Structures are given as C-alpha cells and as structure tokens.
Amino acid sequence: MSSRPELANALRALAMDAVQQANSGHPGMPMGMAEIAEALWHRHLRHNPANPQWANRDRFVLSNGHGSMLLYALLHLTGYDLPIEELKNFRQLHSKTAGHPEHGLAPGVETTTGPLGQGIANAVGMAIAERVLADSFNRDGHNIVDHRTYVFLGDGCLMEGISHEVCALAGTLKLNKLIALYDDNGISIDSEKGNIKQWFTDNTPQRFAAYGWNVIYGVDGHDADAVDEAIRNAQRETTRPTLICCKTVIGKGSPKKQNTGGAHGAPLGAEEIAATREAIGWSHAPFEIPETIRAEWNARESGAAQETDWSQRFAAYAAAHPELAAEFKRRMAGELPAGWPAHRDAFLAQTLQKAETIATRKASQNAIEGFAPALPELIGGSADLAGSNLTLWSGSKGVSASSGGNYIYFGVREFGMAAICNGIALHGGLIPYHATFLVFSDYERNALRMAALMKQRVVCVFTHDSIGLGEDGPTHQPVEQAATLRLLPNMHVWRPCDTVETAAAWASAIERNDGPSSLLLSRQNLAFQNRSSEQVAAIARGAYVLSEASGAPRAVIIATGSEVSLALAAQQALAAEGIAVRVVSMPCTQLFDSQDAAYRESVLPRGLPRVAVEAGVTDYWCKYVGLEGKVIGIDRYGESAPAGELYKFFGITGDAVAAAVRSVL
C-alpha cells in the first residue's frame, strides 16, 4: 500500500481546526504523528468501529495524551460513533472530546491518558492480560485470544520515571505483542525554541535495548511506507516487545511553527492555519473532509469482516470447547461466576466460626486463599514484598517470559505496578490486585487516582497500616495515608478490624465493578470480634454497631482497624463507671456515607456525643464527630520502637478513649 498524503493531511486539518475553534489544545503532536497514525490505523490496526468492545481487537493507547485530537480524528474518520459535531465541540463542557482522552466518553478510547507515562504502563498491563488470557483459553488450532497492543508515546512519557519501571518489566516478560511508536521530535516546552537537548539526552534506543526490547530506529516518521515496514518487522518479532523510533517534526506543515515549542500546546492562529493549508495542499474549509477521503479512512466494512472472521473461529472453538467458551464470554463480560454468592457466604461463615486472632494482612491472605479458587480471573502481585504483604497463595503461578499465570512479581516498582494493574483491568477478563506497604501508596498515588477516575475494578492491598508496624520507624509508619486515600473520589478505603471484616472487605472489592478498593491491613495481630449474622451482613454497609451499650447509650465511639479493640476496652471501662456507650466499627467510610439517612441515623444517632479513634491524622474524623466531639489519633510522624510502646507514647490507648468520652459528656 503506497502513501496517501491526503489521508495524513486530513488528520492534520481536523487537529488544527478543532484546537483553533476551542482556542485550547495541542496541535503539534497530531500534525507531527499524522503519517505514523495513517500507517498504523489505515494499514494494520484490527478493530471494528461498530463494536468498540470486540474482545479480540487490537488495543491502541495514546500515551502522549495531550495529542488527543489525533485520536479523536482517527476515531471519527474510521467510523466510530463520534460525529463531526463532537470534534467541533472539542474541550467543551459535556463533550465526548475532552482535553485529554477519557475512558468512557468517546467510544474507542481504551484508557484515560494525560498524566505522561501512565499510558505506556497501561499498555504493558494490556499486553500482560493478552498473554495470560491466551495461555488460559487458547487451544491447539483455536487461538481466540490473539491481538496486539500498540502505543504512541513521546519524550515526556520517556522522561517520566514510570516508563523505566514498566518498560524494564515488559522486556523481562518478553511481551512481544507490545509495539510502541516513539514520536522523536526533539521538542519540549521549556526553552525559547523548545530544544529538548537541554534536559533530555538519553540514548533511547540503547536504553530500550538494555531492557531487552527489539529496537527499530532511524525511521522517518513522515514516510508512511517506512513506518509501515517497521510495524511489519515488529509484528514478526516473537520474543521481545518493540520500540519503533520515528524521527518527526512537531507541527509538521506549519510554515512558522513547525519544529518549535510554539506548536506544542497552543492554537496555531487563523493566519498560520491558512498558511498551513496552502503549504500542505489542503484547500477544504474547516472540518470539511472530502467524501473520497472519508471513504478511504472508513474502517467499518473491514472491521466488521475482521470481527466476523473471529466470530466464526470462536464458534468452532465453542463447538470443540464449550465450557471454555462460556467461561471466556463470562469473564470478558465482567460477570462473577454463578456460584460466587454461595462461595462468598460459605467462606464468611467459616471465617466467623474459626474466630482467629491474627494480623489482618494474614486474614487477607486467607481471603485470597478462600476466594481465588472460585475466581480464575483473579491475578495479583506485590512490589517485592510478597513475604510481608502475604499476597501469595497456594495456587499462585508466576507470569513469566514464556507463559501466563495468575501472579506477577513486579519488583520494586510501586507506581508502575499500580498503573499496569489499571491496564489489566481495562483490557477485560481479569480482576487485578497489587500490594505494598501503606506508606508507599504515595508512590502509586496518581495511578490510584486514575483507577478511581476510570471506575476500574482494581484491589489495592496496603499492609503495615499504622505505627503498629513498630521498629521500622517514621519512614515506614503511615500517618496521613489512610486519610488522603479516603479523599480520592470513587475510591473505597477499607480498614478492617479482624478476620471477618477483612474477608468482607475482599468480597466487596471483588463484587464492586465501578471503581477500585484499597484494603489497609495490619502487621500486628488483631483480636477476633464475635458477631451475629446480621452484623456480618452489615459490614458491607461500611459501618455498623459492633457492640451496643449495656443501657441507653450516652455517647458513641467510632473506630477502625486495630483501634476497634481500644474502643471496646474504653466501653468496658466506662460501663464500670455506669457510663453506657455504643461502639461502632467503620471499616469503610465511603460505603457508610452512601447509605440512606435512616441507616446512618440508626448507627450514629443525632444528639449523642461522639469520639473517634484511629492511629492516623485526626482532621478527617471531624466530619463524623463534629466540633463538639473528640478524635484520638496522631498528628505528627512516628518513632522507631515496638508497637506497644508507640501506642502508649502517642496516647492512643483505651484509657485515652475513655477519657475523651468523659470530656464530651
């Protein structure tokens, strides 16, 4: 297939017109990568615009998401449900064409990108998911999982540290179906002319070769035939992911702004757009695409044929392997197994009956051990802390360079790990979990935010949840992390107090299909709390009355995690003085806040003074105790000492809780 300059110029025109109309955006990258996009999307990408969720489609990730108009132009021209009116409405309120691509708005957008580097990380996750699912479902003569993940990325993605984390792991795992195309335009924002050599002099080809990638360099990014040939070479690679280094000119076609930082993040201006139209030979009005070019770009017919071919092959697979075919359809639909509720309830009942006093990190491992056999889609890993996070279970099988599995050894790569798991979730067919110490959730923060923003089912396991971890000291003792995680919209944060609440937290995280859940787990043993079946069921509502007052309650103590036992000790001491108090366990504040007013009132009656206790910063709890209540916690960093001594030193004790109750009465 020979080059068609008008196909690439259609992308340039739509990008500069939309950015100009919005008076906001980034025209330079779309104009510079137009030929690369034409080579991939017009000649190689397997997708069906009429069905963006086709299971075996190639995944495409725009890691340099500031160039969003390139993706929107491609989606529009190839036939997705993204009419020209949406391109004209670029970056406007309620438009599907947001400033950076957002998953769930425009059809065909596989992941939300914009925070640089996370797109390539998501793509690594998608490639891992393809490897794992292919290993699980493909059988001789029936390759129903067989697709590639393509990524566009730029200098910014490569400067971000997360790209080092994830690309090194991709090389180790030999993800040969991952193909990245690097927009090497040598321009960045900071400097008069934007020349990137002032701050980015990495030898990128050698860097990726050292990771174990296949590197194709010296490709002219404005020669679609050369890019096409490079992609074909990458597709033939069987043991390594591929980086295709494409030399480009940012803002290609703009007489005055190409190859300058001025083309990066601002409209070209009416005069320069007119000059660009003349320079590239594009005489059409803004947003006008000739029908001949539209017809050439339209991928609906070819996409439907590709999916039909796959569907016929899947039908043959289903005839040969009906149970596997049904399981594949269930998992790609994101549905839990039919027997899941009974399995969950049986494990909760078993946990209640065992009445174990153990660390909740161990209770979490027990929950994985109990739930995973019923959930073949569960896949997890830890940031080189499996022995501390307790994420391995008896059925764990490591994902390797030669096979799939259900456990990923991420190494010390917290940010990359979290973003990779987002990509696994976005791919579909798997439920990922990842683990590290709670204090290191700070390393993951933007990936956690993206999981919440994209409403992805990811389970975030954070152990060593307080000063209770002891001697490792303040660098490892989380103080503010629980509170800041709770501030993330759409993130469920669980801090269970024992084995039963931990199992319930895991069940809730697995069943939740509209966002991530963080499980904050203790290093130290926590006492088992006996409950009725009604109380066990109420855990899923986020807060419940764990221990009722012996008489009419005069106050309420709210506690989470390891501090629930302190609340119960205070309740007992106060009862001896004739002061009746209610103890409420609140393992998940977000779920409690989502309950109806009547339930919230039944747990926290109006008019009763309240005291909260948690070994963390205190401000968050003011929303529950009010200005007249008291919070027992820690508003400074910790110390290095045994856990018991630390709780006494910081005044987080049953006696302190009891004194706080007396003070509010």
XYZ file of C-alpha atoms in Angstrom:
665
model
C 0.000 0.000 0.000
C 1.563 3.268 -1.130
C 1.487 6.515 0.812
C -1.564 8.718 0.538
C -0.546 12.191 1.799
C -4.156 13.370 1.825
C -5.046 10.759 4.469
C -2.459 12.130 6.867
C -3.362 15.718 5.967
C -6.978 15.037 6.895
C -5.745 14.274 10.409
C -3.648 17.459 10.447
C -6.549 19.598 9.307
C -9.017 18.229 11.861
C -6.465 18.673 14.653
C -5.570 22.279 13.885
C -9.208 23.224 13.198
C -10.533 21.735 16.439
C -7.778 23.272 18.562
C -8.336 26.636 16.899
C -12.101 26.524 17.481
C -11.620 25.550 21.113
C -8.865 28.169 21.453
C -7.123 25.495 23.502
C -5.182 22.310 22.899
C -2.079 20.717 21.425
C -1.898 20.704 17.619
C 1.813 19.929 17.264
C 1.837 16.224 18.109
C -1.191 15.278 15.930
C 0.345 17.129 12.997
C 3.725 15.514 13.595
C 2.427 11.951 14.012
C -0.124 12.032 11.178
C 1.803 9.696 8.864
C 2.577 7.318 11.738
C -1.129 7.228 12.559
C -2.019 6.617 8.930
C 0.399 3.714 8.702
C -0.931 2.031 11.842
C -4.651 2.783 11.729
C -5.152 2.518 7.998
C -2.924 -0.485 7.348
C -2.574 -2.602 10.483
C -4.892 -1.944 13.408
C -7.509 -4.682 13.824
C -10.646 -3.068 15.216
C -14.339 -2.741 14.493
C -15.706 0.804 14.869
C -19.228 -0.628 15.111
C -18.227 -2.678 18.152
C -15.532 -0.952 20.231
C -15.721 -3.783 22.792
C -14.888 -6.632 20.406
C -12.867 -8.934 22.635
C -10.039 -9.686 20.194
C -9.487 -6.161 18.897
C -6.021 -4.697 18.932
C -5.613 -2.241 21.800
C -4.381 1.254 20.980
C -3.077 3.588 23.669
C -2.230 7.251 23.132
C 0.276 7.632 25.954
C 1.130 11.193 24.899
C -2.492 12.068 25.585
C -2.078 15.816 25.098
C -2.297 14.983 21.380
C -5.883 13.848 21.905
C -7.148 15.383 18.679
C -5.136 12.814 16.743
C -7.112 10.030 18.407
C -10.450 11.811 18.032
C -9.766 12.437 14.338
C -8.885 8.765 13.854
C -11.996 7.570 15.657
C -14.196 9.946 13.682
C -12.735 9.102 10.283
C -12.623 5.330 10.774
C -16.311 5.204 11.651
C -16.775 5.231 15.400
C -19.848 6.905 16.865
C -18.067 10.223 17.160
C -19.704 12.699 14.771
C -18.028 15.820 13.455
C -20.099 17.891 15.890
C -18.122 16.334 18.733
C -14.850 17.392 17.114
C -16.217 20.888 16.735
C -17.069 20.761 20.423
C -13.526 19.779 21.430
C -12.696 20.597 25.073
C -16.169 21.979 25.791
C -18.497 21.118 28.670
C -20.092 17.663 28.360
C -18.303 16.949 25.078
C -17.079 13.433 24.363
C -13.851 15.002 23.113
C -12.263 16.036 26.393
C -8.931 17.838 26.562
C -7.186 14.506 27.136
C -8.682 11.148 26.128
C -11.036 9.829 28.802
C -12.148 6.224 29.036
C -15.927 6.016 28.926
C -16.566 9.210 26.954
C -15.624 8.754 23.302
C -16.063 5.176 22.026
C -12.757 3.575 21.151
C -10.736 5.310 23.861
C -9.126 2.378 25.674
C -7.748 4.327 28.636
C -7.590 7.800 30.101
C -4.245 9.371 29.300
C -2.716 12.724 30.014
C -0.529 12.076 33.053
C 2.518 11.190 30.983
C 3.957 7.698 31.217
C 0.824 6.031 32.528
C -0.409 5.207 29.037
C 2.609 3.052 28.265
C 2.167 1.463 31.702
C -1.484 0.684 30.949
C -0.367 -0.799 27.636
C 2.082 -3.108 29.412
C -0.846 -4.249 31.561
C -2.963 -4.881 28.468
C -0.173 -6.921 26.896
C 0.175 -8.956 30.107
C -3.585 -9.547 30.083
C -3.411 -10.782 26.484
C -0.585 -13.159 27.408
C -2.433 -14.518 30.453
C -5.785 -14.951 28.700
C -4.180 -16.568 25.667
C -2.452 -19.048 27.971
C -5.745 -19.753 29.756
C -8.048 -20.130 26.770
C -6.187 -20.867 23.535
C -6.069 -24.489 22.476
C -4.432 -26.263 19.551
C -5.908 -24.853 16.365
C -8.040 -22.340 18.260
C -6.307 -19.036 19.039
C -9.247 -16.941 20.165
C -7.025 -14.532 22.138
C -4.532 -13.191 19.634
C -4.139 -9.429 19.400
C -1.532 -6.736 19.806
C -1.216 -3.634 21.925
C 0.049 -0.533 20.134
C 1.223 2.619 21.886
C 2.080 6.114 20.733
C 4.417 7.859 23.155
C 6.655 10.897 23.274
C 9.625 12.368 25.082
C 7.541 13.295 28.109
C 6.458 9.688 28.627
C 10.075 8.567 28.425
C 11.272 11.201 30.895
C 8.715 10.146 33.497
C 10.174 7.561 35.857
C 7.220 5.232 35.459
C 8.308 4.468 31.890
C 11.561 2.994 33.218
C 9.655 0.805 35.670
C 7.164 -0.657 33.227
C 9.331 -0.917 30.117
C 12.001 -2.812 32.028
C 9.368 -5.292 33.225
C 7.911 -5.599 29.716
C 11.348 -6.572 28.442
C 11.809 -9.112 31.213
C 8.427 -10.689 30.446
C 9.192 -10.653 26.689
C 5.830 -9.120 25.764
C 6.330 -9.471 22.029
C 2.806 -8.326 21.167
C 3.518 -4.889 22.612
C 4.604 -2.371 19.953
C 5.411 1.240 20.874
C 5.916 4.016 18.337
C 8.056 6.852 19.680
C 7.427 10.386 18.434
C 11.031 11.602 18.470
C 10.555 15.272 17.587
C 13.280 16.753 19.797
C 10.985 19.490 21.111
C 9.655 20.251 24.574
C 8.029 23.226 26.253
C 10.734 24.785 28.405
C 13.082 26.994 26.397
C 12.860 29.679 23.804
C 12.941 27.242 20.901
C 11.975 24.181 22.878
C 15.054 22.135 22.022
C 14.916 19.135 24.308
C 18.674 18.547 24.334
C 18.994 20.946 27.258
C 17.429 18.388 29.602
C 16.887 15.084 27.811
C 19.961 13.474 26.287
C 19.175 9.809 26.964
C 20.204 7.358 24.292
C 16.710 5.966 23.982
C 17.482 3.096 21.570
C 20.287 1.828 23.825
C 18.106 2.241 26.883
C 15.370 0.027 25.435
C 17.864 -2.449 24.042
C 19.203 -2.783 27.585
C 15.649 -3.549 28.770
C 15.530 -6.415 26.298
C 13.375 -4.713 23.673
C 13.611 -5.039 19.918
C 14.512 -1.503 18.806
C 13.895 -0.221 15.296
C 15.441 3.220 14.939
C 16.144 5.761 12.256
C 12.591 5.574 10.866
C 11.368 8.672 9.023
C 8.103 9.385 10.821
C 6.781 11.319 7.836
C 7.251 8.403 5.446
C 4.178 6.233 5.979
C 5.692 3.434 3.934
C 8.782 3.370 6.146
C 6.601 3.277 9.282
C 4.503 0.536 7.693
C 7.607 -1.565 7.069
C 8.799 -1.020 10.654
C 5.434 -2.157 12.020
C 5.589 -5.295 9.871
C 9.046 -6.047 11.225
C 7.781 -5.546 14.771
C 4.893 -7.931 14.154
C 7.357 -10.641 13.147
C 9.216 -10.344 16.474
C 8.443 -13.374 18.660
C 10.436 -12.843 21.853
C 10.617 -9.115 22.582
C 8.436 -6.015 22.757
C 9.326 -3.483 20.077
C 10.104 0.227 20.170
C 9.935 1.972 16.788
C 11.830 5.264 16.954
C 10.265 7.659 14.456
C 12.025 10.938 13.733
C 9.361 13.609 13.291
C 8.817 17.351 13.069
C 6.353 18.720 15.601
C 3.612 20.744 13.929
C 4.588 19.340 10.522
C 3.210 21.550 7.748
C 3.015 24.805 9.706
C 5.458 27.183 7.960
C 6.298 29.290 11.013
C 5.614 26.998 13.958
C 6.748 23.543 12.903
C 9.802 22.294 14.780
C 9.277 24.841 17.591
C 7.867 24.687 21.094
C 5.152 27.086 19.910
C 3.434 24.228 18.090
C 3.127 22.123 21.218
C 0.345 23.490 23.367
C -1.438 26.428 21.739
C -3.615 27.062 18.681
C -1.708 27.945 15.526
C -3.839 31.029 14.854
C -6.029 31.769 11.859
C -3.239 33.239 9.766
C -0.876 30.333 10.357
C -3.642 27.785 9.724
C -4.314 29.410 6.358
C -0.619 29.242 5.554
C -0.505 25.607 6.641
C -3.444 24.725 4.411
C -1.589 26.187 1.480
C 1.674 24.504 2.424
C 0.175 21.004 2.628
C -2.205 21.488 -0.294
C -5.391 21.270 1.778
C -7.947 23.616 0.238
C -11.009 22.462 2.145
C -12.925 24.519 4.690
C -12.542 23.901 8.429
C -13.870 20.477 9.473
C -14.610 19.604 5.848
C -13.361 16.177 4.717
C -13.957 15.166 1.079
C -16.089 12.052 0.688
C -13.336 10.236 -1.198
C -11.018 10.632 1.785
C -13.773 9.672 4.227
C -14.432 6.536 2.230
C -10.736 5.646 2.254
C -10.495 6.077 6.024
C -13.764 4.309 6.876
C -12.956 1.012 8.620
C -16.486 -0.197 9.327
C -16.584 -2.713 6.500
C -13.112 -4.104 7.088
C -13.650 -4.072 10.851
C -16.921 -5.961 10.575
C -15.208 -8.525 8.348
C -12.398 -8.986 10.867
C -14.824 -9.499 13.730
C -16.982 -11.839 11.643
C -13.940 -13.944 10.866
C -13.066 -14.098 14.549
C -16.673 -14.917 15.480
C -16.637 -17.863 13.085
C -13.404 -19.084 14.615
C -14.874 -18.611 18.093
C -17.930 -20.666 17.085
C -15.624 -23.508 16.073
C -13.793 -23.097 19.388
C -17.094 -23.200 21.282
C -18.066 -26.406 19.496
C -14.769 -28.011 20.480
C -14.505 -26.494 23.969
C -17.977 -25.365 25.116
C -17.097 -24.874 28.774
C -14.029 -22.774 27.987
C -16.015 -20.677 25.512
C -18.717 -19.980 28.092
C -16.071 -19.093 30.672
C -14.347 -16.720 28.233
C -17.617 -14.913 27.498
C -18.401 -14.608 31.216
C -15.041 -13.179 32.073
C -14.902 -10.721 29.192
C -18.375 -9.517 30.237
C -17.003 -8.789 33.714
C -19.511 -11.081 35.391
C -18.684 -13.093 38.506
C -19.266 -16.873 38.493
C -22.810 -18.046 39.104
C -21.739 -19.790 42.301
C -19.925 -16.775 43.707
C -22.540 -15.633 46.302
C -22.719 -19.082 47.878
C -18.931 -19.420 47.883
C -18.543 -15.975 49.464
C -21.117 -16.656 52.171
C -19.600 -20.026 52.999
C -16.152 -18.501 53.436
C -17.512 -15.671 55.622
C -19.297 -18.232 57.798
C -16.135 -20.326 58.023
C -14.101 -17.271 59.000
C -16.611 -16.371 61.696
C -16.535 -19.901 63.050
C -12.718 -20.052 63.180
C -12.590 -16.907 65.338
C -8.861 -16.376 64.716
C -6.798 -13.630 66.316
C -4.268 -12.863 63.591
C -2.920 -9.883 61.680
C -5.322 -8.620 59.049
C -2.561 -8.998 56.432
C -2.709 -12.733 57.240
C -6.505 -12.596 57.185
C -6.180 -11.053 53.718
C -4.016 -13.952 52.562
C -6.625 -16.337 53.955
C -9.291 -14.471 51.997
C -7.291 -14.781 48.777
C -6.790 -18.462 49.525
C -10.519 -18.840 50.128
C -11.824 -16.800 47.199
C -9.268 -17.361 44.427
C -10.228 -20.978 43.626
C -13.698 -19.702 42.692
C -12.301 -16.731 40.729
C -9.935 -17.827 37.954
C -9.898 -14.214 36.758
C -8.085 -13.051 39.900
C -4.494 -12.017 39.157
C -2.186 -10.233 41.556
C 1.270 -9.283 42.598
C 3.418 -7.391 45.044
C 6.216 -4.823 44.829
C 8.897 -7.237 46.035
C 7.111 -7.623 49.371
C 5.118 -10.819 48.965
C 6.513 -12.212 52.197
C 5.282 -9.144 54.069
C 2.137 -8.316 52.098
C 1.151 -12.020 52.131
C -0.284 -11.906 48.614
C 0.930 -15.329 47.509
C -1.484 -18.229 47.913
C -1.202 -21.975 47.318
C -2.417 -21.713 43.721
C -0.136 -18.861 42.693
C 1.615 -19.303 39.365
C 4.064 -16.643 38.261
C 3.563 -14.878 34.944
C 6.774 -15.490 33.012
C 8.503 -14.750 29.749
C 7.114 -17.971 28.297
C 3.684 -18.448 29.853
C 0.748 -16.869 31.570
C -0.174 -17.295 35.210
C -2.003 -15.521 37.995
C 0.805 -13.850 39.919
C 3.107 -11.037 38.809
C 6.420 -10.411 40.508
C 6.527 -6.643 39.961
C 9.817 -5.935 41.686
C 10.278 -2.608 43.470
C 8.065 -0.687 41.056
C 5.077 0.640 43.017
C 3.865 3.301 40.578
C 4.383 1.077 37.568
C 2.675 -1.827 39.323
C -0.481 0.169 40.036
C -0.677 1.576 36.502
C -0.047 -1.857 34.958
C -2.945 -3.244 37.004
C -5.142 -0.455 35.651
C -4.255 -1.658 32.161
C -5.067 -5.256 33.086
C -8.477 -4.175 34.359
C -9.120 -2.062 31.268
C -8.285 -4.972 28.984
C -11.057 -7.058 30.492
C -11.280 -10.678 31.551
C -9.208 -10.317 34.716
C -9.531 -8.791 38.196
C -6.124 -7.470 39.280
C -4.798 -6.828 42.775
C -1.490 -5.274 43.767
C 0.273 -4.871 47.090
C 2.839 -2.849 49.000
C 3.157 -1.111 52.370
C 0.546 1.584 53.003
C 3.165 4.312 53.320
C 4.284 3.543 49.759
C 0.811 4.168 48.396
C 2.229 7.675 47.955
C 4.403 6.286 45.153
C 1.251 4.956 43.481
C -0.980 7.956 44.061
C -1.615 9.118 40.515
C -2.284 5.583 39.283
C -4.729 5.085 42.162
C -6.416 8.314 41.133
C -6.645 7.104 37.548
C -8.226 3.808 38.638
C -10.854 5.772 40.533
C -11.371 8.217 37.668
C -11.805 5.385 35.156
C -14.021 3.356 37.536
C -11.869 0.239 37.213
C -12.147 -2.834 39.429
C -8.692 -2.983 40.988
C -7.945 -4.259 44.502
C -5.164 -2.311 46.223
C -3.656 -4.221 49.147
C -1.765 -1.994 51.591
C -0.247 -3.681 54.640
C 1.662 -2.280 57.632
C -1.137 0.218 58.056
C -0.080 2.275 61.101
C 2.531 2.978 63.754
C 1.704 -0.582 64.772
C 4.392 -1.799 62.370
C 6.839 -0.662 65.034
C 10.591 -0.553 64.770
C 10.941 0.422 61.093
C 10.119 3.927 62.238
C 8.528 7.041 60.710
C 9.733 6.430 57.145
C 7.590 3.299 57.089
C 4.821 4.261 59.515
C 1.808 5.683 57.652
C 0.113 8.584 59.389
C -1.679 10.608 56.708
C -2.104 7.894 54.042
C -5.471 6.489 55.145
C -6.995 9.955 55.249
C -5.602 11.004 51.881
C -6.751 7.802 50.223
C -10.245 8.495 51.541
C -10.115 11.874 49.828
C -9.906 10.220 46.396
C -13.388 10.347 44.851
C -14.705 6.879 44.000
C -12.026 5.028 45.985
C -13.412 2.649 48.613
C -10.973 2.523 51.521
C -11.290 -0.401 53.937
C -9.538 -0.657 57.282
C -10.842 -3.914 58.777
C -10.534 -4.786 62.449
C -10.302 -8.578 62.229
C -10.596 -11.651 60.021
C -14.316 -11.288 59.336
C -14.141 -7.661 58.288
C -11.118 -8.464 56.129
C -12.992 -11.220 54.303
C -15.978 -8.899 53.863
C -13.689 -6.179 52.508
C -12.225 -8.557 49.940
C -15.703 -9.698 48.906
C -16.858 -6.107 48.474
C -13.792 -5.211 46.401
C -14.317 -8.227 44.145
C -18.015 -7.521 43.660
C -17.538 -3.827 43.002
C -17.497 -3.164 39.249
C -17.452 0.625 39.245
C -14.193 1.507 40.943
C -11.142 0.447 42.937
C -10.891 -0.559 46.580
C -7.975 -0.100 48.979
C -7.521 -2.575 51.824
C -5.447 -1.229 54.740
C -4.124 -4.152 56.757
C -2.183 -4.581 59.971
C 1.195 -6.123 60.597
C 0.297 -6.941 64.203
C -2.295 -9.444 65.409
C -5.805 -8.070 65.965
C -8.331 -9.663 68.270
C -11.257 -11.515 66.724
C -14.626 -9.865 67.392
C -17.676 -12.062 67.775
C -20.749 -11.033 65.778
C -24.241 -12.067 64.822
C -25.077 -12.920 61.218
C -26.882 -9.579 60.978
C -23.715 -7.760 61.999
C -21.678 -9.702 59.445
C -24.128 -8.646 56.723
C -23.924 -5.024 57.918
C -20.161 -4.856 57.327
C -20.913 -4.348 53.634
C -22.696 -1.096 54.562
C -19.410 0.436 55.697
C -20.225 0.906 59.398
C -22.348 -0.875 61.944
C -22.909 -1.238 65.672
C -20.303 -3.761 66.766
C -21.025 -3.551 70.495
C -24.178 -1.967 71.870
C -24.271 -0.116 75.159
C -25.481 -2.024 78.200
C -28.210 0.586 78.609
C -29.354 3.649 76.720
C -26.126 4.934 75.159
C -24.857 8.329 76.243
C -22.102 8.505 73.606
C -20.745 6.714 70.535
C -17.167 5.594 69.925
C -16.224 5.179 66.252
C -13.144 3.106 65.443
C -11.393 1.305 62.597
C -8.814 -1.433 62.282
C -6.510 -2.067 65.205
C -8.160 0.684 67.249
C -11.503 -1.139 67.475
C -10.099 -3.138 70.395
C -9.218 0.147 72.137
C -12.788 1.350 71.684
C -14.105 -1.858 73.217
C -11.701 -1.556 76.151
C -12.907 2.009 76.730
C -16.522 0.854 76.540
C -15.856 -1.738 79.215
C -14.065 0.734 81.499
C -16.833 3.297 81.147
C -19.519 0.689 81.780
C -17.870 0.004 85.137
C -18.449 3.681 85.936
C -22.091 3.490 84.858
C -21.482 5.273 81.550
C -23.122 3.386 78.690
C -21.544 3.884 75.244
C -22.014 2.325 71.839
C -19.046 1.116 69.771
C -19.311 1.484 66.007
C -16.853 -0.189 63.690
C -16.491 1.855 60.492
C -14.225 -0.106 58.154
C -15.289 1.805 55.013
C -16.407 5.415 55.387
C -17.337 5.784 51.707
C -19.819 2.928 51.821
C -21.314 4.225 55.059
C -21.719 7.683 53.558
C -23.609 6.150 50.623
C -26.247 4.551 52.853
C -29.679 6.090 53.256
C -30.260 8.628 56.006
C -32.296 6.212 58.102
C -29.472 3.687 58.303
C -26.846 6.314 59.067
C -29.102 7.674 61.837
C -29.558 4.176 63.255
C -25.798 3.759 63.599
C -24.900 7.315 64.633
C -27.984 8.786 66.323
C -28.254 12.546 66.405
C -27.674 14.170 69.732
C -25.237 11.592 71.074
C -21.694 12.889 71.610
C -19.103 11.083 69.508
C -15.463 10.110 69.864
C -13.403 8.625 67.022
C -10.151 6.730 67.347
C -7.723 5.800 64.573
C -3.932 5.678 64.541
C -3.626 8.386 61.906
C -4.226 12.091 61.356
C -7.334 13.350 63.089
C -8.856 16.000 60.796
C -10.741 13.524 58.601
C -12.834 12.289 61.521
C -14.261 15.712 62.334
C -16.976 15.090 59.724
C -18.330 12.325 61.984
C -17.723 13.667 65.493
C -18.453 17.345 64.792
C -16.903 20.332 66.509
C -18.073 19.112 69.904
C -16.590 15.634 69.562
C -13.088 14.329 70.120
C -10.649 12.378 67.968
C -7.838 10.230 69.314
C -5.082 9.853 66.727
C -1.638 11.057 65.729
C -0.894 14.372 64.024
C 2.869 14.003 63.753
C 5.257 11.437 62.318
C 6.071 8.306 64.258
C 9.044 6.919 66.121
C 11.129 3.765 65.926
C 10.083 1.445 68.764
C 7.983 -1.653 69.435
C 4.309 -1.172 68.596
C 3.025 -1.392 72.139
C 5.369 1.323 73.328
C 4.407 3.582 70.436
C 0.678 3.383 71.165
C 1.342 4.331 74.782
C 3.788 7.114 73.834
C 1.328 8.710 71.429
C -1.611 8.335 73.782
C -3.626 6.014 71.580
C -4.969 3.777 74.327
C -8.234 2.546 75.739
C -7.766 4.862 78.711
C -7.323 7.842 76.391
C -10.504 6.942 74.520
C -12.426 6.613 77.780
C -11.111 9.997 78.930
C -12.214 11.551 75.649
C -15.724 10.177 76.147
C -15.892 11.631 79.640
C -14.778 15.001 78.272
C -17.596 15.189 75.715
C -20.361 14.210 78.141
